[in-house]
């Protein structure tokens, strides 16, 4: 989820303008019942509370963290993969399901980016088949570096978006100063996450190819950790300021996404645990907001059986996401294992779908977008 600017409960103009007045929502849960993503008692847990508990369980003092994560196997592993895969699939439905006009309006991200990634991926495979292995590996490394450099950006933008939605649904107005702190306060976490790629990188043992370049000295990472802690103090101060001015605590849907981001990025239990668990938590945040968007969208479409509509959409998203992000790479990697391009295929698909997903989100959740309105105001 990229920059989400709510349309209610917001006194700031930062991040873009809001659309004009909307028709009264035909939402059966009008009034207080509308001020939730799934349930007032569950929203805070779903967008961040579960992640805080997961960090406590995975933290090294408890012996369950690190790169081994012996507890994440079997059904639990499949659950994490299913959440992550479903969030990929639902993003495609939300982005491409609004019709050709919407796709044409956002064609650079929805058409141009996947086409360009396809050309680059094809060129890498051709280079490998023709014996230019060094060139092919360089292409894969550049794609991996792009994914890992932008991963933190994608996470922190979503945390900001969820917090803004939480403020709007909770009726908490945001002034310009608070908006700017919340919007940019998490950027040091992005820089810290990206610094791994550009100081020590991810070793070939993790992905089969070195995922990074040793450009900056190791002290860069340590310095950015300090900056991230400073940003935690600044962001915490912004939440305190909001609480004092509003004379009420900010809703959990605002502060839990921020806290879980700091815990996993600054005091990470380990690379693999962060990649698997934080990825699934990120997907869960996404699906909570997507649930609200899909329910409102179904109401606008006058779907005669809303439960069947919802189950069909999310079931298809689960199957599509798992196919594209897991089963297809595994199958193609195995089928082409004996060829020169074999080891490259799974990594290429990993990079392709992640970068495509980042581009999709960057345009789909812009201020004033249809799904933003559906999340915040309900169906029109």
PDB file of N, CA and C in Angstrom, residues 25 31 35 39 48 55 62 70 89-90 132 157 180 205 229 250-253 282 287 313 328 344 354 370:
ATOM      1  N   UNK A  25     -23.091   6.867   1.649  1.00  0.00           N
ATOM      2  CA  UNK A  25     -22.761   5.465   1.478  1.00  0.00           C
ATOM      3  C   UNK A  25     -23.947   4.544   1.752  1.00  0.00           C
ATOM      4  N   UNK A  31     -22.824   4.658  10.195  1.00  0.00           N
ATOM      5  CA  UNK A  31     -22.631   5.193  11.532  1.00  0.00           C
ATOM      6  C   UNK A  31     -21.422   4.605  12.198  1.00  0.00           C
ATOM      7  N   UNK A  35     -16.983   2.475  11.206  1.00  0.00           N
ATOM      8  CA  UNK A  35     -15.642   2.906  11.601  1.00  0.00           C
ATOM      9  C   UNK A  35     -14.786   1.721  12.006  1.00  0.00           C
ATOM     10  N   UNK A  39     -13.271  -5.461  12.434  1.00  0.00           N
ATOM     11  CA  UNK A  39     -14.000  -5.407  13.690  1.00  0.00           C
ATOM     12  C   UNK A  39     -13.262  -4.449  14.616  1.00  0.00           C
ATOM     13  N   UNK A  48      -1.141  -4.787  13.322  1.00  0.00           N
ATOM     14  CA  UNK A  48       0.141  -4.630  13.993  1.00  0.00           C
ATOM     15  C   UNK A  48       0.310  -5.397  15.285  1.00  0.00           C
ATOM     16  N   UNK A  55       7.141 -10.735  17.256  1.00  0.00           N
ATOM     17  CA  UNK A  55       8.512 -10.281  17.532  1.00  0.00           C
ATOM     18  C   UNK A  55       8.964 -10.759  18.903  1.00  0.00           C
ATOM     19  N   UNK A  62      14.592 -15.442  23.560  1.00  0.00           N
ATOM     20  CA  UNK A  62      13.698 -16.581  23.754  1.00  0.00           C
ATOM     21  C   UNK A  62      14.169 -17.809  22.986  1.00  0.00           C
ATOM     22  N   UNK A  70      13.401 -22.542  13.905  1.00  0.00           N
ATOM     23  CA  UNK A  70      12.946 -23.929  13.894  1.00  0.00           C
ATOM     24  C   UNK A  70      11.446 -24.083  14.076  1.00  0.00           C
ATOM     25  N   UNK A  89      -2.157 -11.645  -4.842  1.00  0.00           N
ATOM     26  CA  UNK A  89      -3.293 -11.865  -5.731  1.00  0.00           C
ATOM     27  C   UNK A  89      -4.351 -10.789  -5.623  1.00  0.00           C
ATOM     28  N   UNK A  90      -4.661 -10.348  -4.408  1.00  0.00           N
ATOM     29  CA  UNK A  90      -5.716  -9.344  -4.241  1.00  0.00           C
ATOM     30  C   UNK A  90      -5.283  -8.007  -4.803  1.00  0.00           C
ATOM     31  N   UNK A 132      26.555 -16.597 -21.890  1.00  0.00           N
ATOM     32  CA  UNK A 132      27.048 -15.371 -21.239  1.00  0.00           C
ATOM     33  C   UNK A 132      26.602 -15.378 -19.783  1.00  0.00           C
ATOM     34  N   UNK A 157       5.753   2.753   3.523  1.00  0.00           N
ATOM     35  CA  UNK A 157       4.658   3.479   2.907  1.00  0.00           C
ATOM     36  C   UNK A 157       3.314   2.866   3.311  1.00  0.00           C
ATOM     37  N   UNK A 180       3.316  15.239   8.471  1.00  0.00           N
ATOM     38  CA  UNK A 180       4.662  15.134   7.909  1.00  0.00           C
ATOM     39  C   UNK A 180       5.540  14.188   8.719  1.00  0.00           C
ATOM     40  N   UNK A 205      24.336 -17.879  -0.254  1.00  0.00           N
ATOM     41  CA  UNK A 205      23.690 -19.006   0.421  1.00  0.00           C
ATOM     42  C   UNK A 205      22.194 -18.764   0.618  1.00  0.00           C
ATOM     43  N   UNK A 229      16.624   5.005  15.559  1.00  0.00           N
ATOM     44  CA  UNK A 229      16.192   5.150  16.956  1.00  0.00           C
ATOM     45  C   UNK A 229      15.763   6.593  17.219  1.00  0.00           C
ATOM     46  N   UNK A 250      -4.496   7.677  20.544  1.00  0.00           N
ATOM     47  CA  UNK A 250      -4.672   7.326  19.129  1.00  0.00           C
ATOM     48  C   UNK A 250      -5.110   5.872  19.008  1.00  0.00           C
ATOM     49  N   UNK A 251      -5.933   5.545  18.031  1.00  0.00           N
ATOM     50  CA  UNK A 251      -6.389   4.162  17.876  1.00  0.00           C
ATOM     51  C   UNK A 251      -5.213   3.230  17.596  1.00  0.00           C
ATOM     52  N   UNK A 252      -5.374   1.971  18.000  1.00  0.00           N
ATOM     53  CA  UNK A 252      -4.302   0.991  17.801  1.00  0.00           C
ATOM     54  C   UNK A 252      -3.973   0.797  16.331  1.00  0.00           C
ATOM     55  N   UNK A 253      -4.932   1.058  15.443  1.00  0.00           N
ATOM     56  CA  UNK A 253      -4.673   0.945  14.011  1.00  0.00           C
ATOM     57  C   UNK A 253      -3.675   1.988  13.529  1.00  0.00           C
ATOM     58  N   UNK A 282       2.932  -7.930   6.886  1.00  0.00           N
ATOM     59  CA  UNK A 282       2.675  -6.896   5.889  1.00  0.00           C
ATOM     60  C   UNK A 282       1.481  -7.300   5.025  1.00  0.00           C
ATOM     61  N   UNK A 287      -4.380  -7.134   3.572  1.00  0.00           N
ATOM     62  CA  UNK A 287      -5.645  -7.827   3.369  1.00  0.00           C
ATOM     63  C   UNK A 287      -6.762  -7.228   4.213  1.00  0.00           C
ATOM     64  N   UNK A 313     -13.584 -13.769  -4.528  1.00  0.00           N
ATOM     65  CA  UNK A 313     -12.470 -12.851  -4.762  1.00  0.00           C
ATOM     66  C   UNK A 313     -11.238 -13.287  -3.979  1.00  0.00           C
ATOM     67  N   UNK A 328       4.655 -21.645  -9.245  1.00  0.00           N
ATOM     68  CA  UNK A 328       5.230 -21.487 -10.575  1.00  0.00           C
ATOM     69  C   UNK A 328       6.753 -21.380 -10.527  1.00  0.00           C
ATOM     70  N   UNK A 344      18.360 -19.613 -12.549  1.00  0.00           N
ATOM     71  CA  UNK A 344      17.962 -18.213 -12.644  1.00  0.00           C
ATOM     72  C   UNK A 344      16.449 -18.021 -12.576  1.00  0.00           C
ATOM     73  N   UNK A 354       7.671  -9.216  -7.299  1.00  0.00           N
ATOM     74  CA  UNK A 354       7.828  -8.226  -6.236  1.00  0.00           C
ATOM     75  C   UNK A 354       7.880  -6.812  -6.804  1.00  0.00           C
ATOM     76  N   UNK A 370     -10.100   5.381  -6.015  1.00  0.00           N
ATOM     77  CA  UNK A 370     -11.382   4.757  -5.731  1.00  0.00           C
ATOM     78  C   UNK A 370     -11.342   3.829  -4.541  1.00  0.00           C
TER      79      UNK A 370
END
